[in-house]
Amino acid sequence: MHIAIDVNDASVAHKILDFLKNFNQEIDIRTSKDDADFIKNRDSLHKIYKEVTAPNYNLQKLDDTFWDDMDNVIKNA
């Protein structure tokens, strides 16, 4: 899982990073805005956000039927 957090306040950013450092054996923290992967992922997240917040976007409920269909697709792949 990837999580992107945009923070305009340095003190808030430091509090978030301090909290995340408690999980140092379980996560990899990257803070560079100049990193090509960061920029690519950020752009992708912005695109997804624009799509799902568009007024004409159709949401689908993820219920048991959906997951059963997904299980069948995986089995038949």
PDB file of C-alpha atoms in Angstrom:
ATOM      1  CA  MET A   1       0.000   0.000   0.000  1.00  0.00           C
ATOM      2  CA  HIS A   2       1.198   3.496  -0.779  1.00  0.00           C
ATOM      3  CA  ILE A   3       0.074   6.569   1.113  1.00  0.00           C
ATOM      4  CA  ALA A   4       0.734  10.083  -0.117  1.00  0.00           C
ATOM      5  CA  ILE A   5       0.368  13.011   2.262  1.00  0.00           C
ATOM      6  CA  ASP A   6       0.672  16.630   1.161  1.00  0.00           C
ATOM      7  CA  VAL A   7       1.470  18.872   4.113  1.00  0.00           C
ATOM      8  CA  ASN A   8       1.931  22.637   3.899  1.00  0.00           C
ATOM      9  CA  ASP A   9       2.966  23.069   7.533  1.00  0.00           C
ATOM     10  CA  ALA A  10       6.417  21.778   8.527  1.00  0.00           C
ATOM     11  CA  SER A  11       5.433  21.199  12.158  1.00  0.00           C
ATOM     12  CA  VAL A  12       2.511  19.003  11.099  1.00  0.00           C
ATOM     13  CA  ALA A  13       4.763  17.122   8.680  1.00  0.00           C
ATOM     14  CA  HIS A  14       7.282  16.442  11.458  1.00  0.00           C
ATOM     15  CA  LYS A  15       4.529  15.164  13.779  1.00  0.00           C
ATOM     16  CA  ILE A  16       3.302  12.784  11.078  1.00  0.00           C
ATOM     17  CA  LEU A  17       6.832  11.551  10.341  1.00  0.00           C
ATOM     18  CA  ASP A  18       7.559  11.068  14.056  1.00  0.00           C
ATOM     19  CA  PHE A  19       4.414   8.966  14.377  1.00  0.00           C
ATOM     20  CA  LEU A  20       5.266   6.881  11.301  1.00  0.00           C
ATOM     21  CA  LYS A  21       8.791   6.249  12.560  1.00  0.00           C
ATOM     22  CA  ASN A  22       7.220   4.123  15.322  1.00  0.00           C
ATOM     23  CA  PHE A  23       6.621   1.537  12.583  1.00  0.00           C
ATOM     24  CA  ASN A  24      10.228   1.614  11.336  1.00  0.00           C
ATOM     25  CA  GLN A  25      10.496  -2.156  10.888  1.00  0.00           C
ATOM     26  CA  GLU A  26       7.259  -2.373   8.915  1.00  0.00           C
ATOM     27  CA  ILE A  27       7.302   0.630   6.561  1.00  0.00           C
ATOM     28  CA  ASP A  28       9.624   2.491   4.236  1.00  0.00           C
ATOM     29  CA  ILE A  29       9.319   6.278   4.536  1.00  0.00           C
ATOM     30  CA  ARG A  30      10.226   8.440   1.534  1.00  0.00           C
ATOM     31  CA  THR A  31      10.019  12.195   1.780  1.00  0.00           C
ATOM     32  CA  SER A  32      11.706  13.454  -1.374  1.00  0.00           C
ATOM     33  CA  LYS A  33       9.465  15.462  -3.695  1.00  0.00           C
ATOM     34  CA  ASP A  34      12.109  15.281  -6.411  1.00  0.00           C
ATOM     35  CA  ASP A  35      11.918  11.499  -6.669  1.00  0.00           C
ATOM     36  CA  ALA A  36      10.596  10.381 -10.099  1.00  0.00           C
ATOM     37  CA  ASP A  37       8.495   7.591  -8.548  1.00  0.00           C
ATOM     38  CA  PHE A  38       6.970  10.059  -6.091  1.00  0.00           C
ATOM     39  CA  ILE A  39       5.986  12.425  -8.897  1.00  0.00           C
ATOM     40  CA  LYS A  40       4.584   9.578 -11.028  1.00  0.00           C
ATOM     41  CA  ASN A  41       2.558   8.203  -8.100  1.00  0.00           C
ATOM     42  CA  ARG A  42       1.384  11.682  -7.115  1.00  0.00           C
ATOM     43  CA  ASP A  43       0.196  12.404 -10.644  1.00  0.00           C
ATOM     44  CA  SER A  44      -1.577   9.041 -10.776  1.00  0.00           C
ATOM     45  CA  LEU A  45      -3.322   9.702  -7.446  1.00  0.00           C
ATOM     46  CA  HIS A  46      -4.422  13.147  -8.601  1.00  0.00           C
ATOM     47  CA  LYS A  47      -5.861  11.620 -11.789  1.00  0.00           C
ATOM     48  CA  ILE A  48      -7.762   8.962  -9.820  1.00  0.00           C
ATOM     49  CA  TYR A  49      -9.051  11.590  -7.383  1.00  0.00           C
ATOM     50  CA  LYS A  50     -10.331  13.763 -10.254  1.00  0.00           C
ATOM     51  CA  GLU A  51     -12.069  10.771 -11.805  1.00  0.00           C
ATOM     52  CA  VAL A  52     -13.817   9.548  -8.648  1.00  0.00           C
ATOM     53  CA  THR A  53     -14.942  13.025  -7.604  1.00  0.00           C
ATOM     54  CA  ALA A  54     -16.370  13.907 -11.025  1.00  0.00           C
ATOM     55  CA  PRO A  55     -20.137  14.459 -10.886  1.00  0.00           C
ATOM     56  CA  ASN A  56     -20.802  11.847 -13.572  1.00  0.00           C
ATOM     57  CA  TYR A  57     -18.697   9.085 -11.964  1.00  0.00           C
ATOM     58  CA  ASN A  58     -20.605   5.858 -11.298  1.00  0.00           C
ATOM     59  CA  LEU A  59     -19.725   4.104  -8.059  1.00  0.00           C
ATOM     60  CA  GLN A  60     -20.235   0.380  -7.627  1.00  0.00           C
ATOM     61  CA  LYS A  61     -20.988  -1.185  -4.265  1.00  0.00           C
ATOM     62  CA  LEU A  62     -18.434  -3.873  -3.404  1.00  0.00           C
ATOM     63  CA  ASP A  63     -20.682  -6.544  -1.966  1.00  0.00           C
ATOM     64  CA  ASP A  64     -20.395 -10.347  -1.710  1.00  0.00           C
ATOM     65  CA  THR A  65     -21.605 -10.769  -5.289  1.00  0.00           C
ATOM     66  CA  PHE A  66     -18.800  -8.537  -6.548  1.00  0.00           C
ATOM     67  CA  TRP A  67     -16.157 -10.484  -4.597  1.00  0.00           C
ATOM     68  CA  ASP A  68     -17.606 -13.825  -5.749  1.00  0.00           C
ATOM     69  CA  ASP A  69     -17.307 -12.605  -9.345  1.00  0.00           C
ATOM     70  CA  MET A  70     -13.703 -11.520  -8.700  1.00  0.00           C
ATOM     71  CA  ASP A  71     -12.877 -14.931  -7.179  1.00  0.00           C
ATOM     72  CA  ASN A  72     -14.257 -16.593 -10.324  1.00  0.00           C
ATOM     73  CA  VAL A  73     -12.185 -14.335 -12.575  1.00  0.00           C
ATOM     74  CA  ILE A  74      -9.049 -15.212 -10.606  1.00  0.00           C
ATOM     75  CA  LYS A  75      -9.829 -18.939 -10.690  1.00  0.00           C
ATOM     76  CA  ASN A  76     -10.351 -18.853 -14.441  1.00  0.00           C
ATOM     77  CA  ALA A  77      -7.283 -16.722 -15.209  1.00  0.00           C
TER      78      ALA A  77
END
